[in-house]
Coordinates of C-alpha atoms in Angstrom, one line a residue:
M1 CA 149.3 113.3 29.0
R2 CA 149.1 117.1 29.1
I3 CA 151.4 118.9 31.6
T4 CA 151.2 122.7 31.6
L5 CA 153.7 124.8 33.5
V6 CA 152.2 127.5 35.7
A7 CA 155.1 129.0 37.5
A8 CA 158.6 128.0 38.6
L9 CA 160.4 129.3 41.7
V10 CA 163.9 128.1 42.7
L11 CA 163.7 126.2 45.9
G12 CA 167.4 125.4 46.2
A13 CA 170.0 123.1 44.7
T14 CA 168.1 120.0 45.5
P15 CA 168.7 117.1 43.1
A16 CA 165.4 115.3 43.7
L17 CA 162.3 115.4 45.9
A18 CA 162.4 113.7 49.2
D19 CA 158.9 112.2 48.8
T20 CA 155.6 112.5 47.0
I21 CA 152.5 113.4 49.0
E22 CA 148.9 113.0 47.8
A23 CA 146.8 115.8 49.3
P24 CA 143.1 115.9 48.2
A25 CA 141.8 119.5 48.4
T26 CA 138.7 120.6 50.3
I27 CA 136.5 123.2 48.6
R28 CA 136.2 125.9 51.1
A29 CA 134.4 128.8 49.3
V30 CA 132.6 129.4 46.0
T31 CA 131.8 132.7 44.4
L32 CA 129.0 132.2 41.8
F33 CA 128.6 134.6 38.9
P34 CA 125.5 134.6 36.6
Q35 CA 127.7 132.5 34.4
G36 CA 130.7 130.7 35.9
A37 CA 132.1 130.4 39.4
Q38 CA 135.4 131.0 41.2
V39 CA 136.3 128.0 43.4
V40 CA 138.7 128.2 46.4
R41 CA 140.3 125.0 47.7
D42 CA 142.5 124.4 50.7
I43 CA 145.1 121.7 51.3
E44 CA 146.8 121.0 54.6
I45 CA 150.5 120.2 53.8
K46 CA 152.0 117.7 56.2
G47 CA 154.9 115.3 55.8
A48 CA 154.3 111.8 54.6
E49 CA 154.0 109.1 57.2
G50 CA 157.3 108.8 59.1
K51 CA 158.8 111.7 57.1
S52 CA 159.4 115.4 57.6
A53 CA 157.7 117.9 55.3
Q54 CA 160.3 120.6 55.8
G55 CA 162.4 119.6 52.9
P56 CA 161.3 120.0 49.3
H57 CA 158.7 117.5 48.3
E58 CA 156.1 116.9 45.6
V59 CA 152.4 117.4 46.3
L60 CA 149.7 115.9 44.1
V61 CA 146.3 117.4 44.4
P62 CA 143.7 115.3 42.6
G63 CA 140.1 116.1 41.9
L64 CA 140.2 119.3 39.9
P65 CA 137.5 119.5 37.3
K66 CA 138.3 118.1 33.9
G67 CA 139.5 120.8 31.5
T68 CA 140.5 123.3 34.3
D69 CA 141.6 126.5 32.6
I70 CA 145.3 127.0 33.4
S71 CA 145.1 130.7 32.8
T72 CA 142.6 131.1 35.7
L73 CA 144.5 128.9 38.1
R74 CA 146.2 130.6 41.1
V75 CA 148.2 128.9 43.9
S76 CA 149.2 130.5 47.1
G77 CA 150.5 129.3 50.4
E78 CA 150.6 130.0 54.1
G79 CA 153.6 128.5 55.9
V80 CA 154.8 126.9 52.7
Q81 CA 157.1 127.9 49.9
I82 CA 155.7 127.1 46.4
G83 CA 158.0 126.0 43.6
A84 CA 157.1 124.7 40.1
V85 CA 153.4 124.1 39.6
S86 CA 151.9 122.1 36.8
L87 CA 148.4 120.8 35.7
I88 CA 148.2 117.2 34.6
D89 CA 145.5 115.9 32.3
G90 CA 145.8 112.1 32.2
R91 CA 147.5 109.7 34.5
A92 CA 148.9 111.0 37.7
P93 CA 152.5 110.0 38.7
A94 CA 152.8 107.0 41.0
L95 CA 152.9 107.9 44.6
S96 CA 155.8 107.0 46.8
D97 CA 153.5 105.5 49.5
Q98 CA 152.6 102.1 48.1
S99 CA 151.7 100.5 51.4
S100 CA 147.9 100.5 51.4
A101 CA 146.0 97.3 51.9
Q102 CA 144.4 97.4 48.4
I103 CA 147.8 97.8 46.7
K104 CA 149.3 95.0 48.8
A105 CA 146.4 92.7 47.8
A106 CA 146.8 93.6 44.1
Q107 CA 150.5 93.0 44.3
A108 CA 149.8 89.5 45.8
R109 CA 147.3 88.7 43.1
L110 CA 149.8 89.7 40.4
Q111 CA 152.5 87.6 42.0
Q112 CA 150.2 84.6 42.1
A113 CA 149.3 85.0 38.5
R114 CA 152.9 85.4 37.5
E115 CA 153.9 82.2 39.4
A116 CA 151.1 80.2 37.7
L117 CA 152.2 81.4 34.3
A118 CA 155.8 80.6 35.1
N119 CA 155.0 77.0 36.2
S120 CA 153.0 76.5 33.0
Q121 CA 155.9 78.0 30.9
D122 CA 158.3 75.5 32.7
Q123 CA 156.0 72.6 31.7
V124 CA 156.0 73.8 28.0
A125 CA 159.8 74.1 28.1
T126 CA 160.1 70.5 29.6
I127 CA 157.9 69.1 26.8
R128 CA 159.9 70.9 24.2
A129 CA 163.1 69.6 25.7
K130 CA 161.8 66.0 25.4
A131 CA 161.0 66.7 21.7
Q132 CA 164.5 68.1 21.1
A133 CA 166.1 65.1 22.8
A134 CA 164.2 62.7 20.6
A135 CA 165.1 64.7 17.5
D136 CA 168.8 64.7 18.6
Q137 CA 168.5 60.9 19.0
I138 CA 167.3 60.5 15.5
T139 CA 170.1 62.6 14.2
F140 CA 172.6 60.4 16.1
L141 CA 171.1 57.2 14.9
K142 CA 171.1 58.4 11.3
G143 CA 174.8 59.3 11.5
A144 CA 176.0 56.3 13.4
G145 CA 178.4 54.1 11.4
T146 CA 179.0 50.3 11.8
Q147 CA 181.9 47.9 11.2
L148 CA 179.7 44.8 10.7
S149 CA 180.3 42.8 7.6
D150 CA 178.0 39.9 8.3
P151 CA 174.9 40.5 6.3
A152 CA 172.7 39.0 9.0
Q153 CA 174.2 41.2 11.7
L154 CA 174.1 44.2 9.4
Q155 CA 170.4 43.6 8.7
A156 CA 169.6 43.2 12.4
M157 CA 171.5 46.4 13.2
A158 CA 169.6 48.3 10.5
Q159 CA 166.3 47.0 11.8
M160 CA 167.2 48.1 15.4
V161 CA 168.2 51.6 14.2
G162 CA 165.0 51.9 12.2
D163 CA 162.9 50.9 15.1
Q164 CA 164.6 53.4 17.4
I165 CA 164.3 56.3 14.8
L166 CA 160.6 55.5 14.4
A167 CA 160.1 55.5 18.2
A168 CA 162.0 58.7 18.6
S169 CA 160.0 60.3 15.8
E170 CA 156.8 59.3 17.4
R171 CA 158.1 60.9 20.7
V172 CA 159.0 64.1 18.8
I173 CA 155.5 64.3 17.3
A174 CA 153.8 63.6 20.6
A175 CA 156.0 66.2 22.4
K176 CA 155.2 68.9 19.9
A177 CA 151.5 68.2 20.2
D178 CA 151.8 68.4 24.0
A179 CA 153.7 71.7 23.6
R180 CA 151.0 73.2 21.4
R181 CA 148.3 72.3 23.9
A182 CA 150.4 73.6 26.8
E183 CA 151.0 76.9 25.0
D184 CA 147.3 77.3 24.4
A185 CA 146.8 76.7 28.1
L186 CA 149.2 79.6 28.7
K187 CA 146.8 82.2 27.2
P188 CA 144.4 82.5 30.1
L189 CA 147.3 82.6 32.5
Q190 CA 148.9 85.4 30.5
E191 CA 145.6 87.3 30.5
A192 CA 145.3 86.8 34.2
V193 CA 148.8 88.4 34.6
K194 CA 147.8 91.3 32.4
Q195 CA 144.6 91.9 34.3
A196 CA 146.4 91.7 37.7
Q197 CA 149.0 94.2 36.4
A198 CA 146.2 96.5 35.2
A199 CA 144.5 96.4 38.5
L200 CA 147.7 97.2 40.3
D201 CA 148.4 100.1 37.9
A202 CA 144.9 101.4 38.5
L203 CA 145.7 101.7 42.2
Q204 CA 149.3 102.9 41.9
N205 CA 148.9 105.1 38.9
P206 CA 145.1 105.7 38.3
A207 CA 143.6 107.2 35.2
Q208 CA 142.0 110.5 36.0
D209 CA 138.4 111.7 35.3
H210 CA 139.7 115.0 36.7
D211 CA 142.8 117.1 36.4
V212 CA 145.6 116.8 38.9
L213 CA 147.7 119.7 40.3
R214 CA 151.3 118.9 40.9
A215 CA 153.3 121.4 43.1
M216 CA 156.8 121.4 44.5
V217 CA 156.7 122.8 48.0
S218 CA 158.7 123.2 51.2
G219 CA 157.5 123.5 54.7
T220 CA 154.1 122.7 56.3
G221 CA 151.0 124.8 56.2
T222 CA 148.0 125.6 54.0
L223 CA 148.0 125.6 50.2
T224 CA 145.2 127.5 48.6
I225 CA 144.1 126.9 45.0
T226 CA 141.8 129.3 43.2
S227 CA 140.3 128.4 39.8
F228 CA 137.4 129.4 37.5
V229 CA 134.8 127.0 36.2
G230 CA 132.4 127.8 33.5
N231 CA 129.5 125.3 33.9
A232 CA 127.9 126.9 36.9
G233 CA 125.9 130.0 37.7
W234 CA 122.9 131.6 39.3
Q235 CA 119.7 133.4 38.3
P236 CA 117.4 135.5 40.5
T237 CA 113.7 134.8 40.8
Y238 CA 111.2 137.2 42.3
D239 CA 107.9 137.3 44.1
L240 CA 106.5 140.8 43.5
R241 CA 103.5 141.7 45.7
L242 CA 101.7 145.0 44.9
D243 CA 100.2 146.8 47.9
R244 CA 98.1 149.6 46.3
A245 CA 96.8 151.0 49.5
A246 CA 100.4 151.4 50.9
G247 CA 101.7 152.5 47.5
Q248 CA 104.6 150.0 47.6
L249 CA 105.9 147.0 45.9
D250 CA 107.1 144.2 48.3
M251 CA 109.9 142.3 46.5
E252 CA 111.1 138.9 47.8
R253 CA 114.1 137.6 46.0
F254 CA 115.3 134.1 45.6
V255 CA 118.2 132.6 43.6
S256 CA 118.3 129.5 41.5
V257 CA 121.8 128.0 41.8
H258 CA 123.2 125.3 39.5
Q259 CA 126.5 123.7 38.7
A260 CA 127.8 120.8 36.5
T261 CA 131.5 121.0 37.1
G262 CA 132.1 117.3 37.6
E263 CA 132.4 117.4 41.4
D264 CA 130.0 117.9 44.3
W265 CA 130.2 121.0 46.5
R266 CA 129.8 120.1 50.1
G267 CA 129.4 122.6 52.9
V268 CA 130.9 125.5 50.9
D269 CA 130.9 129.2 51.9
L270 CA 128.7 130.6 49.1
T271 CA 128.9 134.2 47.7
L272 CA 126.8 135.4 44.8
S273 CA 128.2 138.2 42.6
T274 CA 126.5 140.2 39.9
A275 CA 129.8 140.5 38.0
R276 CA 130.2 138.7 34.7
P277 CA 133.8 137.8 34.1
G278 CA 133.0 136.1 30.8
G279 CA 131.0 139.0 29.5
Q280 CA 131.9 142.2 27.6
S281 CA 134.4 144.3 29.6
A282 CA 134.7 147.4 27.5
P283 CA 132.5 149.5 25.3
T284 CA 131.8 148.4 21.7
A285 CA 134.1 150.0 19.1
I286 CA 132.4 152.5 16.8
Y287 CA 133.5 153.1 13.2
P288 CA 133.3 156.1 10.9
R289 CA 130.1 156.5 8.8
L290 CA 130.7 157.6 5.3
A291 CA 127.8 159.4 3.5
R292 CA 127.7 159.7 -0.2
I293 CA 125.4 161.3 -2.8
G294 CA 124.9 160.4 -6.5
P295 CA 122.4 160.4 -9.3
P296 CA 119.0 158.7 -8.6
M297 CA 118.8 155.0 -9.4
V298 CA 116.6 154.2 -12.5
A299 CA 114.3 151.3 -11.9
Q300 CA 115.0 148.4 -14.3
P301 CA 112.8 145.5 -15.2
L302 CA 113.6 142.4 -13.2
S303 CA 115.0 140.4 -16.1
K304 CA 117.3 143.2 -17.2
S305 CA 118.5 143.8 -13.7
L306 CA 119.3 140.1 -13.3
S307 CA 121.2 140.1 -16.6
R308 CA 123.3 143.1 -15.7
T309 CA 124.3 141.8 -12.3
A310 CA 124.8 138.2 -13.3
G311 CA 128.3 137.2 -12.4
A312 CA 129.1 140.5 -10.7
P313 CA 130.8 140.4 -7.3
A314 CA 128.7 140.9 -4.2
P315 CA 128.5 144.5 -3.0
M316 CA 131.0 145.4 -0.3
R317 CA 129.6 145.7 3.2
T318 CA 130.0 149.3 4.4
E319 CA 131.5 150.2 7.7
A320 CA 128.2 151.7 8.9
A321 CA 126.7 148.2 9.1
M322 CA 129.3 147.3 11.7
T323 CA 127.6 149.7 14.2
D324 CA 124.6 147.3 14.6
T325 CA 126.1 145.5 17.6
A326 CA 124.6 144.4 20.9
A327 CA 124.8 146.8 23.9
L328 CA 126.7 146.3 27.0
Q329 CA 125.5 143.4 29.1
M330 CA 126.1 145.0 32.5
Q331 CA 125.5 148.4 34.0
G332 CA 126.0 149.8 37.4
E333 CA 128.3 148.6 40.2
T334 CA 129.1 145.0 41.0
V335 CA 127.1 143.7 44.0
T336 CA 127.8 140.5 46.0
Y337 CA 125.6 138.5 48.3
H338 CA 127.1 136.3 51.0
Y339 CA 124.9 133.3 52.0
P340 CA 125.0 133.0 55.8
T341 CA 125.0 129.2 56.1
A342 CA 127.1 126.4 54.4
V343 CA 125.6 125.1 51.1
D344 CA 125.6 121.7 49.5
L345 CA 125.2 121.5 45.7
R346 CA 125.7 118.2 43.9
D347 CA 127.2 118.0 40.4
G348 CA 124.6 118.2 37.6
V349 CA 121.7 117.1 39.9
D350 CA 120.5 119.9 42.1
D351 CA 118.9 123.1 40.9
L352 CA 119.0 124.7 44.3
R353 CA 116.7 127.6 45.3
L354 CA 117.9 129.8 48.1
K355 CA 116.2 132.8 49.7
L356 CA 118.1 136.0 49.1
D357 CA 116.4 138.9 50.8
A358 CA 113.3 141.2 50.7
K359 CA 113.0 144.8 49.6
T360 CA 110.3 147.4 49.6
I361 CA 110.0 149.9 46.7
P362 CA 107.6 152.9 46.7
V363 CA 105.4 152.9 43.6
N364 CA 102.5 154.7 42.0
V365 CA 99.6 152.5 41.0
L366 CA 97.3 153.4 38.2
A367 CA 94.9 151.9 35.6
E368 CA 96.4 152.2 32.1
A369 CA 94.5 151.5 29.0
V370 CA 95.2 151.4 25.2
P371 CA 91.7 151.3 23.7
L372 CA 93.1 150.9 20.2
S373 CA 94.0 147.3 21.2
D374 CA 92.4 146.4 24.5
P375 CA 88.8 146.6 25.7
Q376 CA 89.9 146.8 29.4
A377 CA 92.5 148.6 31.5
Y378 CA 95.5 147.1 33.2
R379 CA 96.9 147.6 36.7
V380 CA 100.4 149.3 36.4
A381 CA 103.0 150.1 39.0
E382 CA 105.6 152.7 38.3
G383 CA 108.5 153.8 40.5
K384 CA 112.3 153.7 40.8
N385 CA 114.8 151.0 41.8
E386 CA 115.6 152.5 45.2
T387 CA 117.2 149.4 46.6
G388 CA 120.7 150.8 46.0
E389 CA 121.7 147.8 43.9
I390 CA 121.1 146.4 40.5
L391 CA 118.2 144.0 39.8
L392 CA 119.3 141.3 37.5
P393 CA 117.0 139.8 34.9
G394 CA 114.9 136.8 36.0
P395 CA 111.4 135.3 36.2
A396 CA 108.9 136.9 38.5
N397 CA 105.6 135.9 40.0
L398 CA 103.1 138.8 40.2
F399 CA 100.7 139.2 43.1
A400 CA 98.0 141.9 43.6
D401 CA 95.8 142.1 46.6
G402 CA 97.3 138.8 47.8
A403 CA 96.4 136.8 44.7
L404 CA 98.6 135.5 41.9
V405 CA 97.7 137.5 38.8
G406 CA 100.5 136.7 36.4
Q407 CA 104.1 136.0 35.6
T408 CA 106.7 138.0 33.7
H409 CA 110.4 138.3 33.1
L410 CA 111.9 141.2 35.1
P411 CA 114.4 143.1 32.9
M412 CA 117.7 144.3 34.3
I413 CA 117.1 147.5 36.3
A414 CA 120.1 149.5 37.4
A415 CA 120.1 151.3 40.8
G416 CA 118.0 154.5 40.5
D417 CA 116.6 153.5 37.1
K418 CA 112.8 153.5 36.3
L419 CA 110.7 150.5 37.2
R420 CA 107.4 149.7 35.4
L421 CA 105.4 146.5 35.8
G422 CA 102.0 145.4 34.8
F423 CA 99.9 143.5 37.4
G424 CA 97.0 142.1 35.3
A425 CA 93.8 143.3 33.8
I426 CA 91.1 145.3 35.6
E427 CA 88.0 143.8 34.0
G428 CA 85.8 146.4 35.6
I429 CA 87.3 149.3 33.7
R430 CA 85.9 149.0 30.1
L431 CA 86.8 151.1 27.0
T432 CA 85.4 151.6 23.6
R433 CA 87.0 153.4 20.6
T434 CA 85.0 154.4 17.6
M435 CA 85.5 156.7 14.6
P436 CA 82.0 158.0 14.1
D437 CA 82.7 160.8 11.6
T438 CA 85.3 159.0 9.4
S439 CA 84.1 157.0 6.5
E440 CA 87.6 156.2 5.1
G441 CA 89.4 154.8 8.1
D442 CA 90.5 151.5 6.6
R443 CA 94.2 150.8 6.9
G444 CA 95.9 150.8 3.5
F445 CA 93.3 153.1 1.9
I446 CA 94.6 155.3 -1.0
S447 CA 92.7 158.7 -1.2
K448 CA 92.6 160.7 -4.4
S449 CA 91.4 163.9 -2.6
N450 CA 93.8 166.4 -1.0
A451 CA 92.1 166.5 2.4
R452 CA 91.0 164.0 5.1
R453 CA 89.2 164.4 8.4
E454 CA 89.4 161.7 11.2
V455 CA 87.4 161.8 14.4
V456 CA 88.1 159.3 17.2
Q457 CA 85.7 158.9 20.2
I458 CA 86.9 157.0 23.3
E459 CA 84.6 156.1 26.2
V460 CA 86.0 154.9 29.6
K461 CA 83.7 153.3 32.2
N462 CA 84.7 152.5 35.7
L463 CA 82.4 149.6 36.7
T464 CA 84.4 148.8 39.8
A465 CA 83.7 149.9 43.4
Q466 CA 87.0 151.7 43.6
D467 CA 88.3 155.1 42.4
W468 CA 91.2 154.7 40.0
P469 CA 93.8 157.1 38.7
M470 CA 93.7 156.6 34.9
R471 CA 96.1 156.9 32.0
V472 CA 94.6 156.4 28.5
I473 CA 96.9 156.1 25.5
D474 CA 96.0 156.6 21.9
Q475 CA 97.5 157.5 18.6
V476 CA 97.0 160.2 15.9
P477 CA 98.8 160.6 12.5
Y478 CA 102.0 162.6 12.3
S479 CA 104.0 163.9 9.4
E480 CA 107.7 164.2 8.5
Q481 CA 106.9 165.9 5.1
D482 CA 106.5 169.6 4.8
D483 CA 103.7 169.2 2.1
L484 CA 101.6 166.9 4.4
K485 CA 99.9 169.2 6.9
I486 CA 98.3 167.6 10.0
E487 CA 96.3 169.4 12.7
T488 CA 94.9 167.5 15.7
T489 CA 92.6 168.8 18.4
A490 CA 92.1 166.7 21.6
T491 CA 89.1 167.1 23.9
P492 CA 89.9 167.3 26.7
P493 CA 93.5 168.3 25.9
A494 CA 96.0 165.5 26.2
T495 CA 98.1 165.5 29.4
E496 CA 101.2 164.5 27.4
T497 CA 101.9 164.5 23.6
D498 CA 104.6 162.3 22.1
Y499 CA 104.2 160.1 25.1
D500 CA 107.1 157.8 25.9
Q501 CA 109.1 159.7 23.2
K502 CA 106.8 158.3 20.5
R503 CA 105.6 160.8 18.0
G504 CA 101.9 161.0 17.5
V505 CA 101.1 159.1 20.7
L506 CA 98.8 161.0 23.2
A507 CA 98.2 160.2 26.9
W508 CA 95.5 161.5 29.2
Q509 CA 95.8 161.2 32.9
F510 CA 92.8 161.8 35.2
D511 CA 91.0 160.3 38.2
L512 CA 88.0 158.1 37.5
P513 CA 85.6 157.6 40.4
A514 CA 83.8 154.4 41.0
G515 CA 80.8 154.1 38.7
A516 CA 81.9 157.1 36.6
D517 CA 82.7 157.3 32.9
K518 CA 84.8 159.6 30.8
Q519 CA 84.6 160.8 27.1
L520 CA 87.8 161.5 25.1
R521 CA 87.8 162.9 21.6
T522 CA 90.4 163.6 18.9
E523 CA 89.8 165.4 15.6
T524 CA 92.5 165.3 13.0
T525 CA 92.7 167.1 9.6
L526 CA 95.2 166.0 7.0
S527 CA 95.9 168.1 3.8
W528 CA 98.4 167.7 0.9
P529 CA 99.0 168.9 -2.6
T530 CA 96.5 167.8 -5.3
D531 CA 99.2 166.1 -7.3
Q532 CA 100.0 163.8 -4.4
V533 CA 98.1 160.9 -2.8
L534 CA 97.8 159.9 0.9
R535 CA 99.2 156.5 1.6

């Protein structure tokens, strides 16, 4: 049994508790986090039947989940004074009220089993007493003296004693055999007593599949227990409906709620919170980065390198490597959602889906294309999270023009942060990308000359019946070496260079009417010293 002390408050110089009250708790409210839940239970403290609850007494609260974390347990009271509180993992103490019909029936069965065993034990004792009496008779006969001198009388006396000893010995043997059989017959009666006692113990002092809270209290009123459980949580799911004509994204949010805490939640007041009590609560520590210089390393043949390093200790890990850690899990303010009606959620069975709310987000819709990889454009919506609250990660169904066009996983988007979503391919907007004036365009080619010219031709065709704002994205080489000179000319000029903070990435934005086409062209010249090669 594990008993952990939570708090102790002196209630007075009371030598012992007046009574013990079993008071099962009712789960009143649950606050669900993405991982874990805070559970609030209420217990009405009343006196035991026929007794007053004003004096100090012990309250046993069964049904807490197995493995309840004592560090998260909080007990408060209204109308009651709380003394020592402990959490019991194992058998709960026996209750003072032992008058239930089940307990009385178990006590009667135990008494019957004990009486049957006692009767059989009495029979065994009687049999053994007969055996002992016969043995005592043999001892007496063997020690009995005689004053007879007549040989005939002496012979008759000896014969009589011998016959009686033989008869007594036979009785001893028979009695011992009867005793053995009677003792064998005791075994099922002893087992019956054992089982009856176990059944009574199970009612009076039951083994617990859950933890039990034991509190010493005075007075009558409400006891409130707040605890944290880890095996529960919620995740948002989204239906995202793009309305291009209205320039808006209609977002309908749902939540998937689950719990496997070892108990059912019936009619609870449910609140959803975006907080993560079990997550990172402070920024990641950063460590100094030490830079060093030294002579260049001379390349060694593999066999020599291995022979030099054989048996050498592994190189020490530098402090700079410790900076490669995960970012914070949460950003923005904590948001809570209170569900308006009572919720039932069974242990480990239900994966309940509840409707949360609906939001509308203004967006710009355009056709975006990457002709280097894709022969068609894609419908893209861009905007900001103007809901005023964080959007948690979760699966999303994507709808465009009323039709389901795809599924995605919405990332975490803080309030006011950028939002960007793709809503499927636009098959009617086709693209081709060619390199008509470049003969050496294969990837991995090594050139021995000191100059190279690349020409890329992109053609965009709108075969739909709608006008589309377009964004076409392509790449050109860039250099980080002074000796490698790169000059690029784009026709028409790119709307944005280093698009999305990526060097060498160009983006053109323009309107493409229905049935129209557009030509884009880049010409790039690369030059380098003659003693170098382009890789």
